[in-house]
Amino acid sequence: MEKMETKAYLYVLECADGTLYTGYTTNVDRRVQTHNMGRGAKYTRARLPVTLLYQEEFASKQEAMSAEAYFKQKTRKQKLDYMKKHMD
């Protein structure tokens, strides 16, 4: 039997210091909670609380990971422009 792919998400958080954090997950709400409990990424632990700014759905974990890698190469302005364009 073939393994069913689970949807995955690229997500962008705004940290308390105004910086952005990007990651991927299969459950955005749970992941944001994990970050805010201080059990997320090392980067966000020192910058709590975090707020979800953006999420984008992908068909697979691999697609979400690729999107994350691509997104992280952008400048802050490019990231904000991308999010604005895709939320309209």
Tab-separated table of N, CA, C and O in Angstrom:
chain	number	residue	atom	x	y	z
A	1	MET	N	0.831	-1.185	0.000
A	1	MET	CA	0.000	0.000	0.000
A	1	MET	C	0.877	1.251	0.000
A	1	MET	O	1.838	1.346	0.757
A	2	GLU	N	0.533	2.215	-0.847
A	2	GLU	CA	1.300	3.442	-0.967
A	2	GLU	C	1.074	4.358	0.227
A	2	GLU	O	-0.045	4.484	0.711
A	3	LYS	N	2.153	4.988	0.688
A	3	LYS	CA	2.034	5.927	1.803
A	3	LYS	C	1.419	7.226	1.293
A	3	LYS	O	1.839	7.775	0.283
A	4	MET	N	0.410	7.713	1.999
A	4	MET	CA	-0.249	8.950	1.599
A	4	MET	C	0.579	10.151	2.054
A	4	MET	O	1.020	10.210	3.193
A	5	GLU	N	0.811	11.086	1.145
A	5	GLU	CA	1.537	12.306	1.482
A	5	GLU	C	0.650	13.206	2.331
A	5	GLU	O	-0.542	13.327	2.088
A	6	THR	N	1.245	13.832	3.320
A	6	THR	CA	0.526	14.768	4.164
A	6	THR	C	0.825	16.175	3.672
A	6	THR	O	1.945	16.461	3.261
A	7	LYS	N	-0.182	17.029	3.739
A	7	LYS	CA	0.051	18.417	3.375
A	7	LYS	C	1.047	19.018	4.353
A	7	LYS	O	1.092	18.668	5.521
A	8	ALA	N	1.837	19.934	3.855
A	8	ALA	CA	2.821	20.619	4.687
A	8	ALA	C	2.717	22.113	4.402
A	8	ALA	O	2.178	22.522	3.368
A	9	TYR	N	3.225	22.888	5.320
A	9	TYR	CA	3.068	24.336	5.232
A	9	TYR	C	4.390	25.059	5.449
A	9	TYR	O	5.179	24.677	6.312
A	10	LEU	N	4.598	26.085	4.666
A	10	LEU	CA	5.634	27.072	4.912
A	10	LEU	C	4.974	28.076	5.847
A	10	LEU	O	3.816	28.446	5.629
A	11	TYR	N	5.663	28.498	6.897
A	11	TYR	CA	5.081	29.514	7.769
A	11	TYR	C	6.122	30.565	8.105
A	11	TYR	O	7.324	30.304	8.096
A	12	VAL	N	5.633	31.789	8.352
A	12	VAL	CA	6.502	32.905	8.698
A	12	VAL	C	5.975	33.509	9.996
A	12	VAL	O	4.791	33.832	10.103
A	13	LEU	N	6.876	33.644	10.952
A	13	LEU	CA	6.541	34.236	12.240
A	13	LEU	C	7.216	35.590	12.373
A	13	LEU	O	8.311	35.794	11.851
A	14	GLU	N	6.555	36.477	13.096
A	14	GLU	CA	7.219	37.711	13.504
A	14	GLU	C	7.556	37.547	14.975
A	14	GLU	O	6.687	37.220	15.792
A	15	CYS	N	8.817	37.745	15.307
A	15	CYS	CA	9.271	37.621	16.684
A	15	CYS	C	9.035	38.936	17.425
A	15	CYS	O	8.800	39.978	16.808
A	16	ALA	N	9.119	38.889	18.755
A	16	ALA	CA	8.882	40.071	19.583
A	16	ALA	C	9.828	41.222	19.223
A	16	ALA	O	9.467	42.388	19.377
A	17	ASP	N	11.016	40.903	18.714
A	17	ASP	CA	11.970	41.956	18.352
A	17	ASP	C	11.777	42.457	16.917
A	17	ASP	O	12.571	43.241	16.418
A	18	GLY	N	10.715	41.978	16.250
A	18	GLY	CA	10.410	42.449	14.895
A	18	GLY	C	11.072	41.648	13.786
A	18	GLY	O	10.795	41.879	12.614
A	19	THR	N	11.919	40.692	14.144
A	19	THR	CA	12.564	39.880	13.112
A	19	THR	C	11.602	38.799	12.625
A	19	THR	O	10.600	38.508	13.270
A	20	LEU	N	11.919	38.231	11.472
A	20	LEU	CA	11.090	37.179	10.875
A	20	LEU	C	11.767	35.824	11.043
A	20	LEU	O	12.993	35.722	10.984
A	21	TYR	N	10.956	34.798	11.231
A	21	TYR	CA	11.445	33.418	11.289
A	21	TYR	C	10.602	32.603	10.330
A	21	TYR	O	9.372	32.702	10.324
A	22	THR	N	11.247	31.783	9.519
A	22	THR	CA	10.549	30.954	8.545
A	22	THR	C	10.811	29.486	8.833
A	22	THR	O	11.939	29.103	9.146
A	23	GLY	N	9.772	28.669	8.698
A	23	GLY	CA	9.919	27.239	8.892
A	23	GLY	C	8.881	26.478	8.092
A	23	GLY	O	8.124	27.074	7.322
A	24	TYR	N	8.844	25.161	8.280
A	24	TYR	CA	7.807	24.341	7.642
A	24	TYR	C	7.285	23.355	8.674
A	24	TYR	O	7.971	23.016	9.640
A	25	THR	N	6.045	22.934	8.495
A	25	THR	CA	5.401	22.030	9.438
A	25	THR	C	4.198	21.377	8.777
A	25	THR	O	3.762	21.812	7.709
A	26	THR	N	3.647	20.364	9.424
A	26	THR	CA	2.393	19.772	8.955
A	26	THR	C	1.212	20.286	9.782
A	26	THR	O	0.067	20.017	9.461
A	27	ASN	N	1.497	21.018	10.869
A	27	ASN	CA	0.438	21.560	11.721
A	27	ASN	C	0.876	22.936	12.223
A	27	ASN	O	1.624	23.038	13.199
A	28	VAL	N	0.405	23.977	11.559
A	28	VAL	CA	0.853	25.341	11.850
A	28	VAL	C	0.483	25.771	13.269
A	28	VAL	O	1.331	26.293	14.003
A	29	ASP	N	-0.763	25.564	13.670
A	29	ASP	CA	-1.193	25.999	15.011
A	29	ASP	C	-0.346	25.359	16.112
A	29	ASP	O	0.104	26.038	17.035
A	30	ARG	N	-0.150	24.058	15.994
A	30	ARG	CA	0.654	23.351	17.000
A	30	ARG	C	2.097	23.865	17.005
A	30	ARG	O	2.703	24.047	18.064
A	31	ARG	N	2.638	24.133	15.820
A	31	ARG	CA	4.027	24.590	15.731
A	31	ARG	C	4.201	25.978	16.344
A	31	ARG	O	5.187	26.231	17.043
A	32	VAL	N	3.251	26.874	16.095
A	32	VAL	CA	3.322	28.221	16.680
A	32	VAL	C	3.245	28.111	18.211
A	32	VAL	O	4.001	28.777	18.927
A	33	GLN	N	2.366	27.242	18.708
A	33	GLN	CA	2.261	27.013	20.162
A	33	GLN	C	3.591	26.514	20.727
A	33	GLN	O	4.035	26.965	21.784
A	34	THR	N	4.201	25.581	20.019
A	34	THR	CA	5.489	25.026	20.451
A	34	THR	C	6.538	26.133	20.544
A	34	THR	O	7.276	26.220	21.527
A	35	HIS	N	6.583	26.981	19.525
A	35	HIS	CA	7.518	28.120	19.560
A	35	HIS	C	7.240	28.984	20.788
A	35	HIS	O	8.157	29.344	21.527
A	36	ASN	N	5.983	29.333	21.006
A	36	ASN	CA	5.636	30.241	22.098
A	36	ASN	C	5.809	29.630	23.486
A	36	ASN	O	5.882	30.354	24.476
A	37	MET	N	5.908	28.305	23.572
A	37	MET	CA	6.199	27.645	24.848
A	37	MET	C	7.714	27.564	25.083
A	37	MET	O	8.158	26.984	26.068
A	38	GLY	N	8.493	28.112	24.140
A	38	GLY	CA	9.944	28.095	24.295
A	38	GLY	C	10.576	26.785	23.890
A	38	GLY	O	11.726	26.518	24.204
A	39	ARG	N	9.815	25.945	23.165
A	39	ARG	CA	10.336	24.641	22.754
A	39	ARG	C	10.517	24.563	21.243
A	39	ARG	O	10.674	23.480	20.698
A	40	GLY	N	10.468	25.695	20.576
A	40	GLY	CA	10.645	25.716	19.123
A	40	GLY	C	12.114	25.884	18.794
A	40	GLY	O	12.990	25.436	19.537
A	41	ALA	N	12.364	26.568	17.726
A	41	ALA	CA	13.733	26.795	17.273
A	41	ALA	C	14.508	27.663	18.263
A	41	ALA	O	13.942	28.509	18.950
A	42	LYS	N	15.793	27.429	18.320
A	42	LYS	CA	16.678	28.208	19.191
A	42	LYS	C	16.523	29.707	18.905
A	42	LYS	O	16.520	30.520	19.822
A	43	TYR	N	16.385	30.049	17.632
A	43	TYR	CA	16.265	31.455	17.235
A	43	TYR	C	15.067	32.122	17.896
A	43	TYR	O	15.160	33.243	18.390
A	44	THR	N	13.922	31.440	17.909
A	44	THR	CA	12.711	32.063	18.444
A	44	THR	C	12.672	32.059	19.974
A	44	THR	O	12.019	32.916	20.571
A	45	ARG	N	13.367	31.131	20.605
A	45	ARG	CA	13.342	31.036	22.074
A	45	ARG	C	13.744	32.341	22.742
A	45	ARG	O	13.208	32.691	23.792
A	46	ALA	N	14.689	33.039	22.165
A	46	ALA	CA	15.182	34.293	22.740
A	46	ALA	C	14.364	35.502	22.261
A	46	ALA	O	14.657	36.632	22.635
A	47	ARG	N	13.347	35.265	21.449
A	47	ARG	CA	12.600	36.363	20.834
A	47	ARG	C	11.085	36.196	20.983
A	47	ARG	O	10.327	36.511	20.081
A	48	LEU	N	10.657	35.660	22.107
A	48	LEU	CA	9.238	35.393	22.340
A	48	LEU	C	8.518	36.651	22.817
A	48	LEU	O	9.136	37.517	23.426
A	49	PRO	N	7.207	36.723	22.590
A	49	PRO	CA	6.383	35.765	21.857
A	49	PRO	C	6.500	35.961	20.346
A	49	PRO	O	6.968	37.001	19.877
A	50	VAL	N	6.053	34.951	19.621
A	50	VAL	CA	6.021	35.033	18.163
A	50	VAL	C	4.571	35.087	17.698
A	50	VAL	O	3.675	34.600	18.372
A	51	THR	N	4.371	35.708	16.536
A	51	THR	CA	3.046	35.832	15.942
A	51	THR	C	3.097	35.297	14.524
A	51	THR	O	4.032	35.617	13.779
A	52	LEU	N	2.105	34.498	14.152
A	52	LEU	CA	2.042	33.971	12.789
A	52	LEU	C	1.665	35.095	11.834
A	52	LEU	O	0.649	35.762	12.009
A	53	LEU	N	2.516	35.330	10.822
A	53	LEU	CA	2.243	36.347	9.812
A	53	LEU	C	1.681	35.738	8.537
A	53	LEU	O	0.886	36.355	7.845
A	54	TYR	N	2.149	34.523	8.214
A	54	TYR	CA	1.844	33.959	6.896
A	54	TYR	C	1.979	32.451	6.932
A	54	TYR	O	2.831	31.917	7.639
A	55	GLN	N	1.137	31.787	6.149
A	55	GLN	CA	1.304	30.355	5.931
A	55	GLN	C	0.870	30.041	4.504
A	55	GLN	O	0.004	30.707	3.952
A	56	GLU	N	1.533	29.056	3.924
A	56	GLU	CA	1.226	28.629	2.557
A	56	GLU	C	1.243	27.112	2.523
A	56	GLU	O	2.175	26.481	3.031
A	57	GLU	N	0.208	26.538	1.934
A	57	GLU	CA	0.056	25.083	1.898
A	57	GLU	C	0.755	24.478	0.689
A	57	GLU	O	0.711	25.031	-0.410
A	58	PHE	N	1.378	23.315	0.916
A	58	PHE	CA	2.020	22.553	-0.149
A	58	PHE	C	1.548	21.111	-0.071
A	58	PHE	O	1.115	20.649	0.975
A	59	ALA	N	1.649	20.401	-1.170
A	59	ALA	CA	1.167	19.018	-1.246
A	59	ALA	C	2.037	18.034	-0.475
A	59	ALA	O	1.583	16.970	-0.094
A	60	SER	N	3.308	18.395	-0.235
A	60	SER	CA	4.213	17.465	0.439
A	60	SER	C	5.237	18.219	1.275
A	60	SER	O	5.468	19.416	1.089
A	61	LYS	N	5.864	17.483	2.178
A	61	LYS	CA	6.923	18.032	3.018
A	61	LYS	C	8.089	18.522	2.151
A	61	LYS	O	8.664	19.578	2.412
A	62	GLN	N	8.412	17.759	1.118
A	62	GLN	CA	9.525	18.132	0.240
A	62	GLN	C	9.274	19.481	-0.430
A	62	GLN	O	10.186	20.309	-0.524
A	63	GLU	N	8.040	19.693	-0.899
A	63	GLU	CA	7.709	20.976	-1.537
A	63	GLU	C	7.799	22.125	-0.534
A	63	GLU	O	8.311	23.194	-0.855
A	64	ALA	N	7.305	21.905	0.677
A	64	ALA	CA	7.355	22.943	1.712
A	64	ALA	C	8.800	23.257	2.097
A	64	ALA	O	9.161	24.428	2.286
A	65	MET	N	9.636	22.223	2.182
A	65	MET	CA	11.051	22.427	2.517
A	65	MET	C	11.767	23.211	1.421
A	65	MET	O	12.578	24.096	1.711
A	66	SER	N	11.460	22.909	0.177
A	66	SER	CA	12.062	23.643	-0.943
A	66	SER	C	11.624	25.103	-0.921
A	66	SER	O	12.436	26.011	-1.137
A	67	ALA	N	10.336	25.322	-0.667
A	67	ALA	CA	9.811	26.688	-0.598
A	67	ALA	C	10.472	27.456	0.545
A	67	ALA	O	10.811	28.636	0.407
A	68	GLU	N	10.669	26.782	1.680
A	68	GLU	CA	11.332	27.415	2.827
A	68	GLU	C	12.755	27.834	2.462
A	68	GLU	O	13.167	28.960	2.735
A	69	ALA	N	13.497	26.947	1.837
A	69	ALA	CA	14.881	27.250	1.459
A	69	ALA	C	14.934	28.435	0.495
A	69	ALA	O	15.764	29.335	0.643
A	70	TYR	N	14.031	28.451	-0.459
A	70	TYR	CA	13.961	29.547	-1.431
A	70	TYR	C	13.590	30.852	-0.737
A	70	TYR	O	14.184	31.900	-0.969
A	71	PHE	N	12.602	30.790	0.152
A	71	PHE	CA	12.104	31.977	0.856
A	71	PHE	C	13.194	32.593	1.732
A	71	PHE	O	13.343	33.809	1.805
A	72	LYS	N	13.974	31.748	2.379
A	72	LYS	CA	15.020	32.233	3.287
A	72	LYS	C	16.129	32.983	2.561
A	72	LYS	O	16.870	33.741	3.179
A	73	GLN	N	16.236	32.792	1.250
A	73	GLN	CA	17.262	33.497	0.474
A	73	GLN	C	16.853	34.932	0.145
A	73	GLN	O	17.683	35.742	-0.254
A	74	LYS	N	15.590	35.259	0.332
A	74	LYS	CA	15.080	36.590	0.009
A	74	LYS	C	15.480	37.597	1.086
A	74	LYS	O	15.725	37.241	2.231
A	75	THR	N	15.488	38.868	0.691
A	75	THR	CA	15.701	39.938	1.661
A	75	THR	C	14.413	40.120	2.457
A	75	THR	O	13.348	39.614	2.066
A	76	ARG	N	14.477	40.859	3.535
A	76	ARG	CA	13.275	41.119	4.337
A	76	ARG	C	12.187	41.766	3.481
A	76	ARG	O	11.030	41.373	3.534
A	77	LYS	N	12.577	42.766	2.687
A	77	LYS	CA	11.600	43.452	1.838
A	77	LYS	C	10.971	42.484	0.839
A	77	LYS	O	9.756	42.495	0.623
A	78	GLN	N	11.784	41.627	0.222
A	78	GLN	CA	11.256	40.640	-0.718
A	78	GLN	C	10.292	39.671	-0.025
A	78	GLN	O	9.275	39.287	-0.594
A	79	LYS	N	10.618	39.283	1.209
A	79	LYS	CA	9.737	38.392	1.968
A	79	LYS	C	8.399	39.069	2.242
A	79	LYS	O	7.335	38.474	2.047
A	80	LEU	N	8.439	40.319	2.697
A	80	LEU	CA	7.205	41.058	2.994
A	80	LEU	C	6.382	41.259	1.729
A	80	LEU	O	5.156	41.101	1.745
A	81	ASP	N	7.037	41.583	0.619
A	81	ASP	CA	6.340	41.749	-0.662
A	81	ASP	C	5.694	40.437	-1.111
A	81	ASP	O	4.558	40.423	-1.577
A	82	TYR	N	6.425	39.335	-0.968
A	82	TYR	CA	5.903	38.018	-1.342
A	82	TYR	C	4.649	37.697	-0.532
A	82	TYR	O	3.636	37.266	-1.077
A	83	MET	N	4.713	37.900	0.773
A	83	MET	CA	3.579	37.588	1.634
A	83	MET	C	2.372	38.460	1.285
A	83	MET	O	1.257	37.965	1.200
A	84	LYS	N	2.618	39.745	1.058
A	84	LYS	CA	1.525	40.654	0.716
A	84	LYS	C	0.870	40.220	-0.591
A	84	LYS	O	-0.366	40.130	-0.698
A	85	LYS	N	1.694	39.902	-1.576
A	85	LYS	CA	1.181	39.487	-2.893
A	85	LYS	C	0.348	38.207	-2.789
A	85	LYS	O	-0.688	38.083	-3.425
A	86	HIS	N	0.793	37.265	-1.969
A	86	HIS	CA	0.105	35.978	-1.869
A	86	HIS	C	-1.068	35.972	-0.888
A	86	HIS	O	-1.794	34.994	-0.809
A	87	MET	N	-1.230	37.051	-0.141
A	87	MET	CA	-2.378	37.137	0.772
A	87	MET	C	-3.518	37.923	0.158
A	87	MET	O	-4.633	37.853	0.638
A	88	ASP	N	-3.243	38.662	-0.896
A	88	ASP	CA	-4.298	39.458	-1.572
A	88	ASP	C	-5.265	38.592	-2.335
A	88	ASP	O	-4.950	37.544	-2.807
